[in-house]
Amino acid sequence: MNPLETRDARCPWCDAPIELTIDVSAVPQTYIEDCQVCCAPIVVRVAMDPDLEDDLVITLERDGD
């Protein structure tokens, strides 16, 4: 099993499509990643959905807003 998964998302600053690489062996987790388009800092929160087995819930928020 590969501990890294890619997920598509949208930047909460510029609304551009971005791709996140998530380490699924370390869930839950919170980290800051810069948008690949506008370079603004994004708070990424990753958790498991308690209702859906093996499915990640990814939340993106503006950092410093």
PDB file of N, H, CA, C and O in Angstrom:
ATOM      1  N   MET A   1       0.832  -1.186   0.000  1.00  0.00           N
ATOM      2  CA  MET A   1       0.000   0.000   0.000  1.00  0.00           C
ATOM      3  C   MET A   1       0.876   1.249   0.000  1.00  0.00           C
ATOM      4  O   MET A   1       1.797   1.370   0.808  1.00  0.00           O
ATOM      5  N   ASN A   2       0.589   2.157  -0.893  1.00  0.00           N
ATOM      6  H   ASN A   2      -0.159   2.058  -1.549  1.00  0.00           H
ATOM      7  CA  ASN A   2       1.332   3.406  -0.989  1.00  0.00           C
ATOM      8  C   ASN A   2       0.804   4.376   0.065  1.00  0.00           C
ATOM      9  O   ASN A   2      -0.396   4.654   0.080  1.00  0.00           O
ATOM     10  N   PRO A   3       1.663   4.905   0.953  1.00  0.00           N
ATOM     11  CA  PRO A   3       1.183   5.826   1.987  1.00  0.00           C
ATOM     12  C   PRO A   3       0.876   7.229   1.453  1.00  0.00           C
ATOM     13  O   PRO A   3       0.365   8.068   2.195  1.00  0.00           O
ATOM     14  N   LEU A   4       1.179   7.496   0.182  1.00  0.00           N
ATOM     15  H   LEU A   4       1.594   6.815  -0.421  1.00  0.00           H
ATOM     16  CA  LEU A   4       0.912   8.809  -0.400  1.00  0.00           C
ATOM     17  C   LEU A   4      -0.227   8.722  -1.415  1.00  0.00           C
ATOM     18  O   LEU A   4      -0.241   7.850  -2.284  1.00  0.00           O
ATOM     19  N   GLU A   5      -1.178   9.646  -1.286  1.00  0.00           N
ATOM     20  H   GLU A   5      -1.166  10.355  -0.581  1.00  0.00           H
ATOM     21  CA  GLU A   5      -2.280   9.743  -2.241  1.00  0.00           C
ATOM     22  C   GLU A   5      -2.367  11.176  -2.735  1.00  0.00           C
ATOM     23  O   GLU A   5      -2.094  12.112  -1.983  1.00  0.00           O
ATOM     24  N   THR A   6      -2.740  11.350  -3.980  1.00  0.00           N
ATOM     25  H   THR A   6      -2.962  10.590  -4.590  1.00  0.00           H
ATOM     26  CA  THR A   6      -2.953  12.697  -4.501  1.00  0.00           C
ATOM     27  C   THR A   6      -4.452  12.969  -4.546  1.00  0.00           C
ATOM     28  O   THR A   6      -5.257  12.093  -4.864  1.00  0.00           O
ATOM     29  N   ARG A   7      -4.799  14.204  -4.218  1.00  0.00           N
ATOM     30  H   ARG A   7      -4.146  14.915  -3.960  1.00  0.00           H
ATOM     31  CA  ARG A   7      -6.197  14.646  -4.239  1.00  0.00           C
ATOM     32  C   ARG A   7      -6.268  16.006  -4.917  1.00  0.00           C
ATOM     33  O   ARG A   7      -5.398  16.857  -4.730  1.00  0.00           O
ATOM     34  N   ASP A   8      -7.308  16.194  -5.699  1.00  0.00           N
ATOM     35  H   ASP A   8      -8.015  15.503  -5.851  1.00  0.00           H
ATOM     36  CA  ASP A   8      -7.549  17.489  -6.325  1.00  0.00           C
ATOM     37  C   ASP A   8      -8.342  18.362  -5.367  1.00  0.00           C
ATOM     38  O   ASP A   8      -9.219  17.880  -4.650  1.00  0.00           O
ATOM     39  N   ALA A   9      -8.024  19.652  -5.361  1.00  0.00           N
ATOM     40  H   ALA A   9      -7.312  20.043  -5.943  1.00  0.00           H
ATOM     41  CA  ALA A   9      -8.703  20.605  -4.489  1.00  0.00           C
ATOM     42  C   ALA A   9      -8.679  21.967  -5.175  1.00  0.00           C
ATOM     43  O   ALA A   9      -8.180  22.104  -6.292  1.00  0.00           O
ATOM     44  N   ARG A  10      -9.227  22.976  -4.488  1.00  0.00           N
ATOM     45  H   ARG A  10      -9.632  22.865  -3.581  1.00  0.00           H
ATOM     46  CA  ARG A  10      -9.217  24.343  -4.989  1.00  0.00           C
ATOM     47  C   ARG A  10      -8.639  25.249  -3.915  1.00  0.00           C
ATOM     48  O   ARG A  10      -8.964  25.115  -2.736  1.00  0.00           O
ATOM     49  N   CYS A  11      -7.791  26.161  -4.326  1.00  0.00           N
ATOM     50  H   CYS A  11      -7.527  26.270  -5.285  1.00  0.00           H
ATOM     51  CA  CYS A  11      -7.166  27.099  -3.404  1.00  0.00           C
ATOM     52  C   CYS A  11      -8.234  28.006  -2.791  1.00  0.00           C
ATOM     53  O   CYS A  11      -9.057  28.559  -3.520  1.00  0.00           O
ATOM     54  N   PRO A  12      -8.235  28.169  -1.461  1.00  0.00           N
ATOM     55  CA  PRO A  12      -9.212  29.068  -0.844  1.00  0.00           C
ATOM     56  C   PRO A  12      -8.890  30.546  -1.062  1.00  0.00           C
ATOM     57  O   PRO A  12      -9.711  31.404  -0.738  1.00  0.00           O
ATOM     58  N   TRP A  13      -7.721  30.856  -1.600  1.00  0.00           N
ATOM     59  H   TRP A  13      -7.054  30.159  -1.863  1.00  0.00           H
ATOM     60  CA  TRP A  13      -7.344  32.244  -1.889  1.00  0.00           C
ATOM     61  C   TRP A  13      -7.728  32.629  -3.319  1.00  0.00           C
ATOM     62  O   TRP A  13      -8.452  33.602  -3.527  1.00  0.00           O
ATOM     63  N   CYS A  14      -7.247  31.871  -4.296  1.00  0.00           N
ATOM     64  H   CYS A  14      -6.659  31.081  -4.126  1.00  0.00           H
ATOM     65  CA  CYS A  14      -7.423  32.264  -5.704  1.00  0.00           C
ATOM     66  C   CYS A  14      -8.399  31.360  -6.468  1.00  0.00           C
ATOM     67  O   CYS A  14      -8.702  31.622  -7.632  1.00  0.00           O
ATOM     68  N   ASP A  15      -8.888  30.308  -5.824  1.00  0.00           N
ATOM     69  H   ASP A  15      -8.642  30.095  -4.878  1.00  0.00           H
ATOM     70  CA  ASP A  15      -9.847  29.360  -6.397  1.00  0.00           C
ATOM     71  C   ASP A  15      -9.275  28.540  -7.560  1.00  0.00           C
ATOM     72  O   ASP A  15     -10.030  27.933  -8.320  1.00  0.00           O
ATOM     73  N   ALA A  16      -7.968  28.521  -7.696  1.00  0.00           N
ATOM     74  H   ALA A  16      -7.355  29.014  -7.079  1.00  0.00           H
ATOM     75  CA  ALA A  16      -7.339  27.730  -8.752  1.00  0.00           C
ATOM     76  C   ALA A  16      -7.335  26.253  -8.361  1.00  0.00           C
ATOM     77  O   ALA A  16      -7.231  25.929  -7.178  1.00  0.00           O
ATOM     78  N   PRO A  17      -7.448  25.356  -9.340  1.00  0.00           N
ATOM     79  CA  PRO A  17      -7.327  23.931  -9.028  1.00  0.00           C
ATOM     80  C   PRO A  17      -5.883  23.610  -8.635  1.00  0.00           C
ATOM     81  O   PRO A  17      -4.939  24.045  -9.293  1.00  0.00           O
ATOM     82  N   ILE A  18      -5.729  22.848  -7.558  1.00  0.00           N
ATOM     83  H   ILE A  18      -6.496  22.495  -7.023  1.00  0.00           H
ATOM     84  CA  ILE A  18      -4.399  22.440  -7.092  1.00  0.00           C
ATOM     85  C   ILE A  18      -4.429  20.948  -6.797  1.00  0.00           C
ATOM     86  O   ILE A  18      -5.496  20.351  -6.653  1.00  0.00           O
ATOM     87  N   GLU A  19      -3.258  20.362  -6.709  1.00  0.00           N
ATOM     88  H   GLU A  19      -2.391  20.847  -6.826  1.00  0.00           H
ATOM     89  CA  GLU A  19      -3.143  18.945  -6.379  1.00  0.00           C
ATOM     90  C   GLU A  19      -2.384  18.817  -5.064  1.00  0.00           C
ATOM     91  O   GLU A  19      -1.301  19.378  -4.903  1.00  0.00           O
ATOM     92  N   LEU A  20      -2.964  18.074  -4.130  1.00  0.00           N
ATOM     93  H   LEU A  20      -3.845  17.619  -4.261  1.00  0.00           H
ATOM     94  CA  LEU A  20      -2.337  17.839  -2.831  1.00  0.00           C
ATOM     95  C   LEU A  20      -1.828  16.412  -2.774  1.00  0.00           C
ATOM     96  O   LEU A  20      -2.485  15.495  -3.267  1.00  0.00           O
ATOM     97  N   THR A  21      -0.657  16.217  -2.171  1.00  0.00           N
ATOM     98  H   THR A  21      -0.124  16.962  -1.770  1.00  0.00           H
ATOM     99  CA  THR A  21      -0.145  14.876  -1.902  1.00  0.00           C
ATOM    100  C   THR A  21      -0.295  14.653  -0.402  1.00  0.00           C
ATOM    101  O   THR A  21       0.308  15.360   0.406  1.00  0.00           O
ATOM    102  N   ILE A  22      -1.099  13.669  -0.042  1.00  0.00           N
ATOM    103  H   ILE A  22      -1.588  13.094  -0.698  1.00  0.00           H
ATOM    104  CA  ILE A  22      -1.453  13.403   1.351  1.00  0.00           C
ATOM    105  C   ILE A  22      -0.759  12.120   1.817  1.00  0.00           C
ATOM    106  O   ILE A  22      -0.809  11.093   1.141  1.00  0.00           O
ATOM    107  N   ASP A  23      -0.111  12.199   2.987  1.00  0.00           N
ATOM    108  H   ASP A  23      -0.071  13.034   3.536  1.00  0.00           H
ATOM    109  CA  ASP A  23       0.475  11.018   3.622  1.00  0.00           C
ATOM    110  C   ASP A  23      -0.628  10.352   4.444  1.00  0.00           C
ATOM    111  O   ASP A  23      -0.918  10.790   5.557  1.00  0.00           O
ATOM    112  N   VAL A  24      -1.235   9.313   3.912  1.00  0.00           N
ATOM    113  H   VAL A  24      -0.999   8.958   3.008  1.00  0.00           H
ATOM    114  CA  VAL A  24      -2.372   8.670   4.576  1.00  0.00           C
ATOM    115  C   VAL A  24      -1.963   7.832   5.778  1.00  0.00           C
ATOM    116  O   VAL A  24      -2.824   7.353   6.515  1.00  0.00           O
ATOM    117  N   SER A  25      -0.664   7.647   5.988  1.00  0.00           N
ATOM    118  H   SER A  25       0.036   8.036   5.390  1.00  0.00           H
ATOM    119  CA  SER A  25      -0.214   6.906   7.166  1.00  0.00           C
ATOM    120  C   SER A  25      -0.174   7.794   8.406  1.00  0.00           C
ATOM    121  O   SER A  25       0.042   7.298   9.512  1.00  0.00           O
ATOM    122  N   ALA A  26      -0.381   9.115   8.233  1.00  0.00           N
ATOM    123  H   ALA A  26      -0.556   9.518   7.335  1.00  0.00           H
ATOM    124  CA  ALA A  26      -0.303  10.062   9.347  1.00  0.00           C
ATOM    125  C   ALA A  26      -1.589  10.881   9.460  1.00  0.00           C
ATOM    126  O   ALA A  26      -1.548  12.112   9.451  1.00  0.00           O
ATOM    127  N   VAL A  27      -2.718  10.204   9.566  1.00  0.00           N
ATOM    128  H   VAL A  27      -2.751   9.205   9.573  1.00  0.00           H
ATOM    129  CA  VAL A  27      -4.011  10.883   9.667  1.00  0.00           C
ATOM    130  C   VAL A  27      -4.543  10.694  11.070  1.00  0.00           C
ATOM    131  O   VAL A  27      -4.486   9.567  11.562  1.00  0.00           O
ATOM    132  N   PRO A  28      -5.055  11.700  11.754  1.00  0.00           N
ATOM    133  CA  PRO A  28      -5.302  13.059  11.276  1.00  0.00           C
ATOM    134  C   PRO A  28      -4.025  13.892  11.271  1.00  0.00           C
ATOM    135  O   PRO A  28      -3.064  13.593  11.980  1.00  0.00           O
ATOM    136  N   GLN A  29      -4.039  14.941  10.456  1.00  0.00           N
ATOM    137  H   GLN A  29      -4.820  15.184   9.880  1.00  0.00           H
ATOM    138  CA  GLN A  29      -2.891  15.834  10.383  1.00  0.00           C
ATOM    139  C   GLN A  29      -3.335  17.225   9.956  1.00  0.00           C
ATOM    140  O   GLN A  29      -4.361  17.394   9.297  1.00  0.00           O
ATOM    141  N   THR A  30      -2.547  18.208  10.343  1.00  0.00           N
ATOM    142  H   THR A  30      -1.714  18.070  10.878  1.00  0.00           H
ATOM    143  CA  THR A  30      -2.753  19.598   9.941  1.00  0.00           C
ATOM    144  C   THR A  30      -1.395  20.157   9.557  1.00  0.00           C
ATOM    145  O   THR A  30      -0.421  20.011  10.296  1.00  0.00           O
ATOM    146  N   TYR A  31      -1.337  20.792   8.407  1.00  0.00           N
ATOM    147  H   TYR A  31      -2.128  20.910   7.807  1.00  0.00           H
ATOM    148  CA  TYR A  31      -0.080  21.391   7.968  1.00  0.00           C
ATOM    149  C   TYR A  31      -0.366  22.585   7.067  1.00  0.00           C
ATOM    150  O   TYR A  31      -1.502  22.785   6.637  1.00  0.00           O
ATOM    151  N   ILE A  32       0.655  23.372   6.782  1.00  0.00           N
ATOM    152  H   ILE A  32       1.578  23.210   7.132  1.00  0.00           H
ATOM    153  CA  ILE A  32       0.520  24.530   5.898  1.00  0.00           C
ATOM    154  C   ILE A  32       1.277  24.245   4.608  1.00  0.00           C
ATOM    155  O   ILE A  32       2.432  23.820   4.620  1.00  0.00           O
ATOM    156  N   GLU A  33       0.589  24.494   3.493  1.00  0.00           N
ATOM    157  H   GLU A  33      -0.350  24.840   3.483  1.00  0.00           H
ATOM    158  CA  GLU A  33       1.187  24.305   2.168  1.00  0.00           C
ATOM    159  C   GLU A  33       0.873  25.546   1.341  1.00  0.00           C
ATOM    160  O   GLU A  33      -0.230  26.086   1.420  1.00  0.00           O
ATOM    161  N   ASP A  34       1.835  25.995   0.554  1.00  0.00           N
ATOM    162  H   ASP A  34       2.731  25.556   0.490  1.00  0.00           H
ATOM    163  CA  ASP A  34       1.605  27.146  -0.311  1.00  0.00           C
ATOM    164  C   ASP A  34       0.874  26.715  -1.573  1.00  0.00           C
ATOM    165  O   ASP A  34       1.131  25.645  -2.124  1.00  0.00           O
ATOM    166  N   CYS A  35      -0.045  27.572  -2.024  1.00  0.00           N
ATOM    167  H   CYS A  35      -0.254  28.442  -1.577  1.00  0.00           H
ATOM    168  CA  CYS A  35      -0.762  27.311  -3.277  1.00  0.00           C
ATOM    169  C   CYS A  35       0.253  27.242  -4.420  1.00  0.00           C
ATOM    170  O   CYS A  35       1.183  28.047  -4.483  1.00  0.00           O
ATOM    171  N   GLN A  36       0.070  26.294  -5.303  1.00  0.00           N
ATOM    172  H   GLN A  36      -0.686  25.641  -5.252  1.00  0.00           H
ATOM    173  CA  GLN A  36       0.979  26.124  -6.434  1.00  0.00           C
ATOM    174  C   GLN A  36       0.803  27.216  -7.481  1.00  0.00           C
ATOM    175  O   GLN A  36       1.655  27.380  -8.354  1.00  0.00           O
ATOM    176  N   VAL A  37      -0.305  27.970  -7.401  1.00  0.00           N
ATOM    177  H   VAL A  37      -0.998  27.836  -6.692  1.00  0.00           H
ATOM    178  CA  VAL A  37      -0.587  29.013  -8.388  1.00  0.00           C
ATOM    179  C   VAL A  37      -0.279  30.406  -7.834  1.00  0.00           C
ATOM    180  O   VAL A  37       0.499  31.149  -8.432  1.00  0.00           O
ATOM    181  N   CYS A  38      -0.893  30.770  -6.682  1.00  0.00           N
ATOM    182  H   CYS A  38      -1.525  30.166  -6.196  1.00  0.00           H
ATOM    183  CA  CYS A  38      -0.733  32.129  -6.156  1.00  0.00           C
ATOM    184  C   CYS A  38       0.261  32.226  -4.997  1.00  0.00           C
ATOM    185  O   CYS A  38       0.546  33.328  -4.528  1.00  0.00           O
ATOM    186  N   CYS A  39       0.786  31.106  -4.534  1.00  0.00           N
ATOM    187  H   CYS A  39       0.554  30.211  -4.915  1.00  0.00           H
ATOM    188  CA  CYS A  39       1.788  31.025  -3.465  1.00  0.00           C
ATOM    189  C   CYS A  39       1.279  31.448  -2.085  1.00  0.00           C
ATOM    190  O   CYS A  39       2.084  31.603  -1.168  1.00  0.00           O
ATOM    191  N   ALA A  40      -0.021  31.638  -1.911  1.00  0.00           N
ATOM    192  H   ALA A  40      -0.676  31.512  -2.657  1.00  0.00           H
ATOM    193  CA  ALA A  40      -0.578  32.001  -0.610  1.00  0.00           C
ATOM    194  C   ALA A  40      -0.571  30.769   0.306  1.00  0.00           C
ATOM    195  O   ALA A  40      -0.716  29.644  -0.173  1.00  0.00           O
ATOM    196  N   PRO A  41      -0.403  30.976   1.627  1.00  0.00           N
ATOM    197  CA  PRO A  41      -0.367  29.846   2.557  1.00  0.00           C
ATOM    198  C   PRO A  41      -1.767  29.290   2.830  1.00  0.00           C
ATOM    199  O   PRO A  41      -2.714  30.035   3.081  1.00  0.00           O
ATOM    200  N   ILE A  42      -1.868  27.967   2.775  1.00  0.00           N
ATOM    201  H   ILE A  42      -1.099  27.362   2.571  1.00  0.00           H
ATOM    202  CA  ILE A  42      -3.137  27.262   2.980  1.00  0.00           C
ATOM    203  C   ILE A  42      -2.970  26.310   4.155  1.00  0.00           C
ATOM    204  O   ILE A  42      -2.002  25.552   4.218  1.00  0.00           O
ATOM    205  N   VAL A  43      -3.930  26.353   5.094  1.00  0.00           N
ATOM    206  H   VAL A  43      -4.716  26.969   5.042  1.00  0.00           H
ATOM    207  CA  VAL A  43      -3.962  25.377   6.176  1.00  0.00           C
ATOM    208  C   VAL A  43      -4.718  24.157   5.652  1.00  0.00           C
ATOM    209  O   VAL A  43      -5.884  24.251   5.267  1.00  0.00           O
ATOM    210  N   VAL A  44      -4.035  23.016   5.644  1.00  0.00           N
ATOM    211  H   VAL A  44      -3.088  22.940   5.956  1.00  0.00           H
ATOM    212  CA  VAL A  44      -4.631  21.767   5.166  1.00  0.00           C
ATOM    213  C   VAL A  44      -4.898  20.880   6.375  1.00  0.00           C
ATOM    214  O   VAL A  44      -3.986  20.571   7.142  1.00  0.00           O
ATOM    215  N   ARG A  45      -6.153  20.473   6.542  1.00  0.00           N
ATOM    216  H   ARG A  45      -6.895  20.724   5.919  1.00  0.00           H
ATOM    217  CA  ARG A  45      -6.526  19.554   7.612  1.00  0.00           C
ATOM    218  C   ARG A  45      -7.025  18.263   6.971  1.00  0.00           C
ATOM    219  O   ARG A  45      -7.879  18.281   6.085  1.00  0.00           O
ATOM    220  N   VAL A  46      -6.476  17.149   7.435  1.00  0.00           N
ATOM    221  H   VAL A  46      -5.782  17.135   8.155  1.00  0.00           H
ATOM    222  CA  VAL A  46      -6.835  15.844   6.883  1.00  0.00           C
ATOM    223  C   VAL A  46      -7.318  14.954   8.025  1.00  0.00           C
ATOM    224  O   VAL A  46      -6.659  14.835   9.059  1.00  0.00           O
ATOM    225  N   ALA A  47      -8.471  14.335   7.822  1.00  0.00           N
ATOM    226  H   ALA A  47      -9.006  14.432   6.982  1.00  0.00           H
ATOM    227  CA  ALA A  47      -9.029  13.417   8.811  1.00  0.00           C
ATOM    228  C   ALA A  47      -9.746  12.291   8.082  1.00  0.00           C
ATOM    229  O   ALA A  47      -9.997  12.375   6.880  1.00  0.00           O
ATOM    230  N   MET A  48     -10.071  11.246   8.816  1.00  0.00           N
ATOM    231  H   MET A  48      -9.867  11.177   9.793  1.00  0.00           H
ATOM    232  CA  MET A  48     -10.869  10.148   8.267  1.00  0.00           C
ATOM    233  C   MET A  48     -12.340  10.462   8.502  1.00  0.00           C
ATOM    234  O   MET A  48     -12.700  10.960   9.569  1.00  0.00           O
ATOM    235  N   ASP A  49     -13.183  10.183   7.536  1.00  0.00           N
ATOM    236  H   ASP A  49     -12.891   9.779   6.669  1.00  0.00           H
ATOM    237  CA  ASP A  49     -14.619  10.367   7.693  1.00  0.00           C
ATOM    238  C   ASP A  49     -15.156   9.193   8.510  1.00  0.00           C
ATOM    239  O   ASP A  49     -15.037   8.047   8.076  1.00  0.00           O
ATOM    240  N   PRO A  50     -15.748   9.447   9.686  1.00  0.00           N
ATOM    241  CA  PRO A  50     -16.217   8.340  10.521  1.00  0.00           C
ATOM    242  C   PRO A  50     -17.367   7.557   9.892  1.00  0.00           C
ATOM    243  O   PRO A  50     -17.617   6.414  10.275  1.00  0.00           O
ATOM    244  N   ASP A  51     -18.069   8.162   8.929  1.00  0.00           N
ATOM    245  H   ASP A  51     -17.865   9.090   8.618  1.00  0.00           H
ATOM    246  CA  ASP A  51     -19.195   7.482   8.286  1.00  0.00           C
ATOM    247  C   ASP A  51     -18.792   6.705   7.038  1.00  0.00           C
ATOM    248  O   ASP A  51     -19.511   5.806   6.601  1.00  0.00           O
ATOM    249  N   LEU A  52     -17.653   7.049   6.473  1.00  0.00           N
ATOM    250  H   LEU A  52     -17.069   7.779   6.828  1.00  0.00           H
ATOM    251  CA  LEU A  52     -17.186   6.390   5.250  1.00  0.00           C
ATOM    252  C   LEU A  52     -15.828   5.766   5.505  1.00  0.00           C
ATOM    253  O   LEU A  52     -14.834   6.477   5.657  1.00  0.00           O
ATOM    254  N   GLU A  53     -15.779   4.470   5.553  1.00  0.00           N
ATOM    255  H   GLU A  53     -16.587   3.893   5.429  1.00  0.00           H
ATOM    256  CA  GLU A  53     -14.533   3.765   5.832  1.00  0.00           C
ATOM    257  C   GLU A  53     -13.515   4.019   4.714  1.00  0.00           C
ATOM    258  O   GLU A  53     -13.852   3.969   3.531  1.00  0.00           O
ATOM    259  N   ASP A  54     -12.273   4.291   5.105  1.00  0.00           N
ATOM    260  H   ASP A  54     -11.999   4.331   6.066  1.00  0.00           H
ATOM    261  CA  ASP A  54     -11.167   4.518   4.172  1.00  0.00           C
ATOM    262  C   ASP A  54     -11.360   5.745   3.285  1.00  0.00           C
ATOM    263  O   ASP A  54     -10.819   5.787   2.180  1.00  0.00           O
ATOM    264  N   ASP A  55     -12.111   6.735   3.737  1.00  0.00           N
ATOM    265  H   ASP A  55     -12.550   6.701   4.634  1.00  0.00           H
ATOM    266  CA  ASP A  55     -12.259   7.944   2.941  1.00  0.00           C
ATOM    267  C   ASP A  55     -11.767   9.143   3.732  1.00  0.00           C
ATOM    268  O   ASP A  55     -12.098   9.304   4.907  1.00  0.00           O
ATOM    269  N   LEU A  56     -10.976   9.979   3.082  1.00  0.00           N
ATOM    270  H   LEU A  56     -10.707   9.849   2.128  1.00  0.00           H
ATOM    271  CA  LEU A  56     -10.394  11.145   3.741  1.00  0.00           C
ATOM    272  C   LEU A  56     -11.305  12.357   3.627  1.00  0.00           C
ATOM    273  O   LEU A  56     -11.998  12.538   2.626  1.00  0.00           O
ATOM    274  N   VAL A  57     -11.293  13.177   4.658  1.00  0.00           N
ATOM    275  H   VAL A  57     -10.729  13.029   5.471  1.00  0.00           H
ATOM    276  CA  VAL A  57     -11.946  14.478   4.632  1.00  0.00           C
ATOM    277  C   VAL A  57     -10.827  15.510   4.643  1.00  0.00           C
ATOM    278  O   VAL A  57     -10.028  15.558   5.578  1.00  0.00           O
ATOM    279  N   ILE A  58     -10.774  16.329   3.609  1.00  0.00           N
ATOM    280  H   ILE A  58     -11.423  16.289   2.850  1.00  0.00           H
ATOM    281  CA  ILE A  58      -9.723  17.337   3.484  1.00  0.00           C
ATOM    282  C   ILE A  58     -10.369  18.710   3.515  1.00  0.00           C
ATOM    283  O   ILE A  58     -11.271  19.002   2.729  1.00  0.00           O
ATOM    284  N   THR A  59      -9.900  19.552   4.430  1.00  0.00           N
ATOM    285  H   THR A  59      -9.167  19.315   5.068  1.00  0.00           H
ATOM    286  CA  THR A  59     -10.412  20.902   4.576  1.00  0.00           C
ATOM    287  C   THR A  59      -9.279  21.889   4.315  1.00  0.00           C
ATOM    288  O   THR A  59      -8.192  21.750   4.875  1.00  0.00           O
ATOM    289  N   LEU A  60      -9.528  22.873   3.476  1.00  0.00           N
ATOM    290  H   LEU A  60     -10.411  22.986   3.022  1.00  0.00           H
ATOM    291  CA  LEU A  60      -8.533  23.903   3.169  1.00  0.00           C
ATOM    292  C   LEU A  60      -9.049  25.239   3.676  1.00  0.00           C
ATOM    293  O   LEU A  60     -10.204  25.601   3.452  1.00  0.00           O
ATOM    294  N   GLU A  61      -8.168  25.972   4.370  1.00  0.00           N
ATOM    295  H   GLU A  61      -7.230  25.678   4.552  1.00  0.00           H
ATOM    296  CA  GLU A  61      -8.518  27.283   4.889  1.00  0.00           C
ATOM    297  C   GLU A  61      -7.381  28.260   4.605  1.00  0.00           C
ATOM    298  O   GLU A  61      -6.221  27.867   4.483  1.00  0.00           O
ATOM    299  N   ARG A  62      -7.728  29.511   4.505  1.00  0.00           N
ATOM    300  H   ARG A  62      -8.670  29.830   4.604  1.00  0.00           H
ATOM    301  CA  ARG A  62      -6.716  30.554   4.352  1.00  0.00           C
ATOM    302  C   ARG A  62      -5.916  30.674   5.641  1.00  0.00           C
ATOM    303  O   ARG A  62      -6.495  30.699   6.727  1.00  0.00           O
ATOM    304  N   ASP A  63      -4.594  30.747   5.536  1.00  0.00           N
ATOM    305  H   ASP A  63      -4.124  30.726   4.654  1.00  0.00           H
ATOM    306  CA  ASP A  63      -3.750  30.973   6.703  1.00  0.00           C
ATOM    307  C   ASP A  63      -3.474  32.454   6.828  1.00  0.00           C
ATOM    308  O   ASP A  63      -3.071  33.100   5.861  1.00  0.00           O
ATOM    309  N   GLY A  64      -3.690  32.999   8.025  1.00  0.00           N
ATOM    310  H   GLY A  64      -4.018  32.474   8.811  1.00  0.00           H
ATOM    311  CA  GLY A  64      -3.394  34.402   8.256  1.00  0.00           C
ATOM    312  C   GLY A  64      -4.441  35.362   7.762  1.00  0.00           C
ATOM    313  O   GLY A  64      -4.204  36.570   7.730  1.00  0.00           O
ATOM    314  N   ASP A  65      -5.591  34.859   7.377  1.00  0.00           N
ATOM    315  H   ASP A  65      -5.784  33.878   7.403  1.00  0.00           H
ATOM    316  CA  ASP A  65      -6.659  35.719   6.880  1.00  0.00           C
ATOM    317  C   ASP A  65      -7.409  36.358   8.025  1.00  0.00           C
ATOM    318  O   ASP A  65      -8.349  37.120   7.799  1.00  0.00           O
TER     319      ASP A  65
END
